[in-house]
Coordinates of C-alpha atoms in Angstrom, one line a residue:
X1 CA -120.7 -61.0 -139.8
X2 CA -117.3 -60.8 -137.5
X3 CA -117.8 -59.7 -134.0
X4 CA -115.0 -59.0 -131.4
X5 CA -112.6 -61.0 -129.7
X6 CA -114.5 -62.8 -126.0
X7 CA -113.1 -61.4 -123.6
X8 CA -112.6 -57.8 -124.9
X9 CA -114.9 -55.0 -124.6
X10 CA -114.7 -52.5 -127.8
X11 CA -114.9 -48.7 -128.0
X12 CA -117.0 -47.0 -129.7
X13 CA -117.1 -43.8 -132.5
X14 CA -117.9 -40.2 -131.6
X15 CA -116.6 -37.8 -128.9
X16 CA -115.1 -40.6 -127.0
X17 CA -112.5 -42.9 -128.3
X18 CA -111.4 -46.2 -127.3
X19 CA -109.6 -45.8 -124.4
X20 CA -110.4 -41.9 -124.1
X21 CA -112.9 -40.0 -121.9
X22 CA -113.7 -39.8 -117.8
X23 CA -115.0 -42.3 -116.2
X24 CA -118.6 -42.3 -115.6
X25 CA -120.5 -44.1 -113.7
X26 CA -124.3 -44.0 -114.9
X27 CA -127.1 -45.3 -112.4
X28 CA -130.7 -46.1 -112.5
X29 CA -132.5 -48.9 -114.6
X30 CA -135.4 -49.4 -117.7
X31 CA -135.7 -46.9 -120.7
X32 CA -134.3 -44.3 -118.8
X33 CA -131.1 -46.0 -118.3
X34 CA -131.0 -46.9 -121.9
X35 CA -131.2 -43.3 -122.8
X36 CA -128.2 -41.9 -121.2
X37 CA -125.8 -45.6 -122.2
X38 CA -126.9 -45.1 -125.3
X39 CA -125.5 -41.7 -125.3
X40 CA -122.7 -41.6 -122.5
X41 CA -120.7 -44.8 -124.6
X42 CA -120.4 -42.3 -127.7
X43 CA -118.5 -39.9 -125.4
X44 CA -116.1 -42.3 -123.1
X45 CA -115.0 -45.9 -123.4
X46 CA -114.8 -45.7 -119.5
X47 CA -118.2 -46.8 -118.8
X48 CA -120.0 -48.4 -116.1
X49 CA -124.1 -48.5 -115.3
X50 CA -125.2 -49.7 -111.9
X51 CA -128.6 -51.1 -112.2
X52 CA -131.3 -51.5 -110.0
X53 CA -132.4 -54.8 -109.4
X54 CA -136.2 -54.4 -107.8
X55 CA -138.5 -55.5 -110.9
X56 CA -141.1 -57.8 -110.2
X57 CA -143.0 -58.1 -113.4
X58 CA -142.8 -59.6 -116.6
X59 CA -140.3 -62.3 -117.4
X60 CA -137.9 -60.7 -115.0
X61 CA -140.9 -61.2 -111.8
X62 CA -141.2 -64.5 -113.2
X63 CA -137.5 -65.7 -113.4
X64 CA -137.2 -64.1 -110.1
X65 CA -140.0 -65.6 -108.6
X66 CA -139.2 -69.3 -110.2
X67 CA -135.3 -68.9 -109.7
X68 CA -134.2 -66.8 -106.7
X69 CA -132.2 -65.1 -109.2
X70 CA -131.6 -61.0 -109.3
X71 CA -134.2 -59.8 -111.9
X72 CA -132.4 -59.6 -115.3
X73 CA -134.5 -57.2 -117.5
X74 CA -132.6 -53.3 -116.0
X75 CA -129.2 -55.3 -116.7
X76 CA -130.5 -57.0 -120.3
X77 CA -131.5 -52.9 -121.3
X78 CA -128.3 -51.9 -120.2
X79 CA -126.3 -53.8 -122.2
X80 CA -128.4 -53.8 -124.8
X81 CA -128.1 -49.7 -124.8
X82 CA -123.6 -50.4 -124.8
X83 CA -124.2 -52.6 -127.9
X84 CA -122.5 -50.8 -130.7
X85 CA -123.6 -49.4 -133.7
X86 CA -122.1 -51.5 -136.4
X87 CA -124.0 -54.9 -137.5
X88 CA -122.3 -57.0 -134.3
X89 CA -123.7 -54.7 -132.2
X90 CA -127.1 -54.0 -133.5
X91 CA -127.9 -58.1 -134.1
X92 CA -127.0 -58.9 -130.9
X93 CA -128.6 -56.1 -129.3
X94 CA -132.2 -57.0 -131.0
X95 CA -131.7 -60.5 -130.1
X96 CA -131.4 -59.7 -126.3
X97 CA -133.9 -57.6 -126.7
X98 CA -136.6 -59.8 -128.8
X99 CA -139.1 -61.4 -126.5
X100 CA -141.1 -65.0 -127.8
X101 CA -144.7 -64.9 -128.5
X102 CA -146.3 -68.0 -128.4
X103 CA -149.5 -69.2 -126.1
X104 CA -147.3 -71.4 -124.1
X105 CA -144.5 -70.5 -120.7
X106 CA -142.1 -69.1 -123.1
X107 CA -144.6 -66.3 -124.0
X108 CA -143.1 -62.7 -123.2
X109 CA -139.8 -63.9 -122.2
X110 CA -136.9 -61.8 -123.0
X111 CA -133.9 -64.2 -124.6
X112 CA -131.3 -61.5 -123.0
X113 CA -133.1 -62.4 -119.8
X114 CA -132.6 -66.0 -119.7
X115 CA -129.0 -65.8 -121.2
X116 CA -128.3 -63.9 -118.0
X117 CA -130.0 -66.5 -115.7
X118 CA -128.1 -69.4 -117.6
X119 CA -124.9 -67.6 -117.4
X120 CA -125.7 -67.2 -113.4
X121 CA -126.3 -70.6 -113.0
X122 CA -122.6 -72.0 -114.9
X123 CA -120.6 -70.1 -113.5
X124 CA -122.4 -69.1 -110.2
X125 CA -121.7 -65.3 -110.0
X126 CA -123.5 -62.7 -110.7
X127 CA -121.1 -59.8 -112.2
X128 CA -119.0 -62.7 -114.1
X129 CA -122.1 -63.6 -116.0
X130 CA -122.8 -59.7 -117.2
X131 CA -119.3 -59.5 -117.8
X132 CA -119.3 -62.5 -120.4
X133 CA -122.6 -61.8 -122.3
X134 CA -121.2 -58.1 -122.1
X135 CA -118.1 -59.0 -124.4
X136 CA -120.3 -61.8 -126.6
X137 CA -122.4 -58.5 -127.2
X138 CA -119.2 -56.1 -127.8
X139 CA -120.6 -53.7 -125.2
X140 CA -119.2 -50.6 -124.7
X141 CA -119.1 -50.3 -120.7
X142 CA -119.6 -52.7 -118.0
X143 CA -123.0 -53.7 -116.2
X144 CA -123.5 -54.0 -112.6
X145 CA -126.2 -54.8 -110.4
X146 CA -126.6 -52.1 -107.2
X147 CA -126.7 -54.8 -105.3
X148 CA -126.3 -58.6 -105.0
X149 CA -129.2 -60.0 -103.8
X150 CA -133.2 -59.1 -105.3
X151 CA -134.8 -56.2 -103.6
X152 CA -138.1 -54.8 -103.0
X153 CA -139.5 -51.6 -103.1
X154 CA -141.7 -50.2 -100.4
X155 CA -143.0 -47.3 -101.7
X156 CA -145.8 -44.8 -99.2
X157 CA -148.6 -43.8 -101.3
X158 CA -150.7 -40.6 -100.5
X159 CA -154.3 -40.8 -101.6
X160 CA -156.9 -38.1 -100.5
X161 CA -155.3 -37.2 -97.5
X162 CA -154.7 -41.1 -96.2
X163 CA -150.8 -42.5 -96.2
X164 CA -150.6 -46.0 -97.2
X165 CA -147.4 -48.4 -98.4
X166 CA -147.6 -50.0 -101.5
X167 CA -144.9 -53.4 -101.7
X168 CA -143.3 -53.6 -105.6
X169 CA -142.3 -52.1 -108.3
X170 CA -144.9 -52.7 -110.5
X171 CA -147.6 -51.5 -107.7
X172 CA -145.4 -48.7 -107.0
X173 CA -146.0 -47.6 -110.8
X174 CA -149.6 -48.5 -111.2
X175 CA -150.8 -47.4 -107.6
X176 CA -153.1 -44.2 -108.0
X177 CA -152.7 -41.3 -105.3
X178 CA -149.6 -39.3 -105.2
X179 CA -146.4 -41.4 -104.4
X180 CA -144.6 -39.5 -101.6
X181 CA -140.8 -41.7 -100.6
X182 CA -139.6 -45.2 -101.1
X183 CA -137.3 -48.0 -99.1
X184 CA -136.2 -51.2 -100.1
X185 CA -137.0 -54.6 -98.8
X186 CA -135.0 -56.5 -97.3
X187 CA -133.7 -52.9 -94.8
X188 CA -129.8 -52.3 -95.6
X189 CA -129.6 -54.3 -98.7
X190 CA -125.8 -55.6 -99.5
X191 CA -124.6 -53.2 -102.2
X192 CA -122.2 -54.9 -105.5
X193 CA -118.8 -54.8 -104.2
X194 CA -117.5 -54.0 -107.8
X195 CA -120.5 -51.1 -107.9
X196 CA -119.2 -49.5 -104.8
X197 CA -115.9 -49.7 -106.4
X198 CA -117.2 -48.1 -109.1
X199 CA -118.9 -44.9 -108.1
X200 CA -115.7 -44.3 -105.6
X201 CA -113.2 -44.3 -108.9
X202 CA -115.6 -42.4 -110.9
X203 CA -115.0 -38.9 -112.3
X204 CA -118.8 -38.6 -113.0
X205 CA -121.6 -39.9 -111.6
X206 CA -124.6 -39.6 -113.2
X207 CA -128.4 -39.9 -111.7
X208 CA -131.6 -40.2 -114.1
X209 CA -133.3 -39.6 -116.6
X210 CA -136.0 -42.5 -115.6
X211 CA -138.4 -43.7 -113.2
X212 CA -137.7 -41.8 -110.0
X213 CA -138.9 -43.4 -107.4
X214 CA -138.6 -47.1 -108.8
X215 CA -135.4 -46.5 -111.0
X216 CA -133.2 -43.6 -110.1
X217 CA -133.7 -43.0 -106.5
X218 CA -133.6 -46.6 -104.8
X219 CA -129.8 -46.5 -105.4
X220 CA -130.1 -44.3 -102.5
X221 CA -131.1 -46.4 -100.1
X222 CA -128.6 -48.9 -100.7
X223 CA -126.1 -47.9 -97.7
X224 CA -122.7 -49.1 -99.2
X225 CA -123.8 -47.3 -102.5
X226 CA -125.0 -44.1 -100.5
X227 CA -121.8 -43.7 -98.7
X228 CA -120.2 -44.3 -101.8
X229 CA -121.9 -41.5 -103.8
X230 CA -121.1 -38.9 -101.0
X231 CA -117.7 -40.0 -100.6
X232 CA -116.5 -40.1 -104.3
X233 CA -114.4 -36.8 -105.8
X234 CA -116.4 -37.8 -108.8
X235 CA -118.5 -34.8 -110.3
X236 CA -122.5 -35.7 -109.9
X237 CA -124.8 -34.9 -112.5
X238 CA -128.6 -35.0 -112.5
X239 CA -130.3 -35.8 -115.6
X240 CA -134.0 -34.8 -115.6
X241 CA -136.5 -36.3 -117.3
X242 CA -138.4 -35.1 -120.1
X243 CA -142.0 -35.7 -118.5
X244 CA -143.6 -37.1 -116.0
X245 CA -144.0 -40.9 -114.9
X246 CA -147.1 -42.4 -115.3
X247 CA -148.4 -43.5 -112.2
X248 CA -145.2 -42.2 -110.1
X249 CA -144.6 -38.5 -110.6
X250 CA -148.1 -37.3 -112.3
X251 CA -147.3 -33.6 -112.6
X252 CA -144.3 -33.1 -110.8
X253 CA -142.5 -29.9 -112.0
X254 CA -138.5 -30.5 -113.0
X255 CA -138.1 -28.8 -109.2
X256 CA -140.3 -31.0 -108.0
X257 CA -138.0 -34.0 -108.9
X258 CA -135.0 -31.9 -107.3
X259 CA -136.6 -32.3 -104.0
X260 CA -137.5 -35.1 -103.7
X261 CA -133.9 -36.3 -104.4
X262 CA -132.8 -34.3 -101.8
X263 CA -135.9 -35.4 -99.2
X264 CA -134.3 -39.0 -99.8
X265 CA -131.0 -37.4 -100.1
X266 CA -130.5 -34.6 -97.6
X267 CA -126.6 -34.1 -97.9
X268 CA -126.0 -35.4 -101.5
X269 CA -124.1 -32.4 -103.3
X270 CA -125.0 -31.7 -107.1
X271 CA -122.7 -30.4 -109.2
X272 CA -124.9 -30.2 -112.5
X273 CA -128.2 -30.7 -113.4
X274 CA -128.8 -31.0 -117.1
X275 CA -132.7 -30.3 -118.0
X276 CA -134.3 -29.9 -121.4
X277 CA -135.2 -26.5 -122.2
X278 CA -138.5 -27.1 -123.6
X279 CA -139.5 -28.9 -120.5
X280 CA -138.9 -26.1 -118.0
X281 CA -141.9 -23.8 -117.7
X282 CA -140.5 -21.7 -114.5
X283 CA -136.6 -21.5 -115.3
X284 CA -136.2 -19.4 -111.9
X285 CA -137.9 -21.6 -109.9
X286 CA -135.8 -24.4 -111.0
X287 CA -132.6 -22.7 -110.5
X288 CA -133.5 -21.8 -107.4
X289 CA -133.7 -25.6 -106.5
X290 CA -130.7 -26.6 -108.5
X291 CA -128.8 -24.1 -105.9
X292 CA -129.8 -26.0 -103.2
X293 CA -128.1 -28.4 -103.7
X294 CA -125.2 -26.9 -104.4
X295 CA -125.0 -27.0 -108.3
X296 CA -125.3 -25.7 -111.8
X297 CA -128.0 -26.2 -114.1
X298 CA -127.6 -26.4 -118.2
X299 CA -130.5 -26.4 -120.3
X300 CA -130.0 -27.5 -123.4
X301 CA -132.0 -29.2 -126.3
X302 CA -132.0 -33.0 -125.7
X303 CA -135.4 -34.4 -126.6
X304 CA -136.4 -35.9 -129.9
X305 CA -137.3 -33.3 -132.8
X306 CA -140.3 -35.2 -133.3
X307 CA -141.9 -33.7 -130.1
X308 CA -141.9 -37.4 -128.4
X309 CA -140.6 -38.0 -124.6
X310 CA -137.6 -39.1 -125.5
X311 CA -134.0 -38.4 -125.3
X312 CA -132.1 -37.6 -128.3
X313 CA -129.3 -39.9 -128.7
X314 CA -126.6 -37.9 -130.1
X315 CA -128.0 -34.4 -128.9
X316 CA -127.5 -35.9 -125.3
X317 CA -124.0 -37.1 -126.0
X318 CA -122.9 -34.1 -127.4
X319 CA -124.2 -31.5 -124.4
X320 CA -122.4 -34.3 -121.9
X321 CA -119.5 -34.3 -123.3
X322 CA -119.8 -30.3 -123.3
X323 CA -120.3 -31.0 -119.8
X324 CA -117.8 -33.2 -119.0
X325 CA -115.2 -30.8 -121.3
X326 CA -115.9 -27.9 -118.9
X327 CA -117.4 -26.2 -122.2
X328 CA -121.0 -25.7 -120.5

């Protein structure tokens, strides 16, 4: 097995072409994240994720907890999802992603996780360390934290008729009653210098699919990043989900989504939302709130064929890049 040269990041088959594409700037965290990398690196090699950095359980809580460090897991998935497709890029990516069983401390760590934390601690920065186990992996795009120190996410939490705050992620998840806005912990949170960067050179942005209120909308409340994402000339794109969250968006409607990105968002323009047509029940409802916020919505086919919540890998890619080709 050869892999590529350290020190150089790889392009990838499909649409996009090495050195080909816009550049897009994909935000959010967990499987949701992994959805749109794992289609967005088959249609440019200009790719960047910025990832949130609030997890508190599993091996990330507990490297957080024990180190100090920025919880790894959102930025191991992401780089796992730029891995490529030949056998480089699908070892490595199963080895970042394989977790030890055993009935001692190493039990459910992720080894992505602790390469990550080891790479942080030689060479004492965070983005260097991503950006060398990104080209040992041969990733397809570049992985950023949304910001540079751990955050927390303070989420209110409506239960029959009484308003209370939940403190976590994983809380935020689990909590039952109706979960209703979020803000972060520590209050105007540092944003990645390179991130900011990022999103400003962009010529899309895209928002979702994933966990909205612990995944895709705390990049909002980082106030460097905010600013940034108004201020760009980069195209945004909202990417809906396929269902609801568990435990965070119980029967929210696709609309439903749409406004609470704009209650946490008031003057964010949209220029495209991109929702699966077999997901939308009331199509002039949701276009309704798509013009809202000043944008376009495509429907397209996107999920699985095998009726699961799940993204289609190359079904995504191929309406984005319809997208991004002014084709749709």
């Amino acid at each position: 097995m050869s892999g590529p040269e350290i020190g150089r990041t790889t392009g990838d088959g499909g649409p996009g072409q090495p050195g080909e594409g816009p550049r897009v700037v994909a935000l959010g965290g967990g499987h949701g994240l992994y959805a749109s990398l794992s289609a967005l690196r088959r249609v440019t090699s200009e790719l960047t994720a910025v990832v949130t950095v609030a997890d508190d359980g599993g091996s990330s809580g507990r490297l957080r907890r024990e180190l100090g460090v920025v919880p790894p897991g959102d930025l191991r998935m992401a780089l796992a999802a730029l891995c490529g497709d030949d056998e480089w890029g699908r070892t490595w990516s199963e080895v970042v992603q394989h977790r030890f069983r055993s009935e001692g401390e190493l039990h459910g760590h992720a080894v992505g996780n602790l390469l990550i934390v080891a790479l942080w601690e030689k060479l004492g920065d965070t983005v260097a360390g991503l950006d060398w186990l990104g080209r040992l992996l041969g990733a397809h795009g570049r992985v950023l934290p949304m910001s540079s120190v751990p955050l927390d996410i303070a989420a209110e939490v409506e239960l029959d008729g009484e308003v209370s705050t939940v403190h976590g992620q994983v809380a935020c998840a689990l909590t039952p009653g109706r979960v209703r806005a979020i803000s972060l912990l520590p209050e105007d949170p540092p944003a990645c210098p390179e991130a900011v960067q990022a999103v400003l050179d962009a010529d899309w942005v895209i928002l979702g699919p994933g966990s909205w209120f612990t995944s895709v909308l705390p990049h909002l409340k980082v106030p460097r990043l905010a600013e940034a994402l108004h201020a760009t000339r980069a195209r945004r794109l909202v990417a809906l989900n396929l269902a609801p969250q568990p435990g965070e968006t119980d029967d929210f409607s696709p609309q439903q989504h749409l406004e609470v990105l704009r209650g946490h968002a008031p003057s964010l323009p949209i220029d495209v939302v991109l929702a699966d047509t077999g997901v939308v029940d009331d199509r002039e409802e949701l276009h309704k709130a798509v013009a809202e916020l000043g944008g376009e919505l495509v429907l397209a086919d996107v999920a699985a064929s095998d009726g699961s919540p799940r993204h289609d890998t190359r079904r995504l890619a191929s309406v984005l890049d319809e997208i991004f080709h002014k084709k749709r």
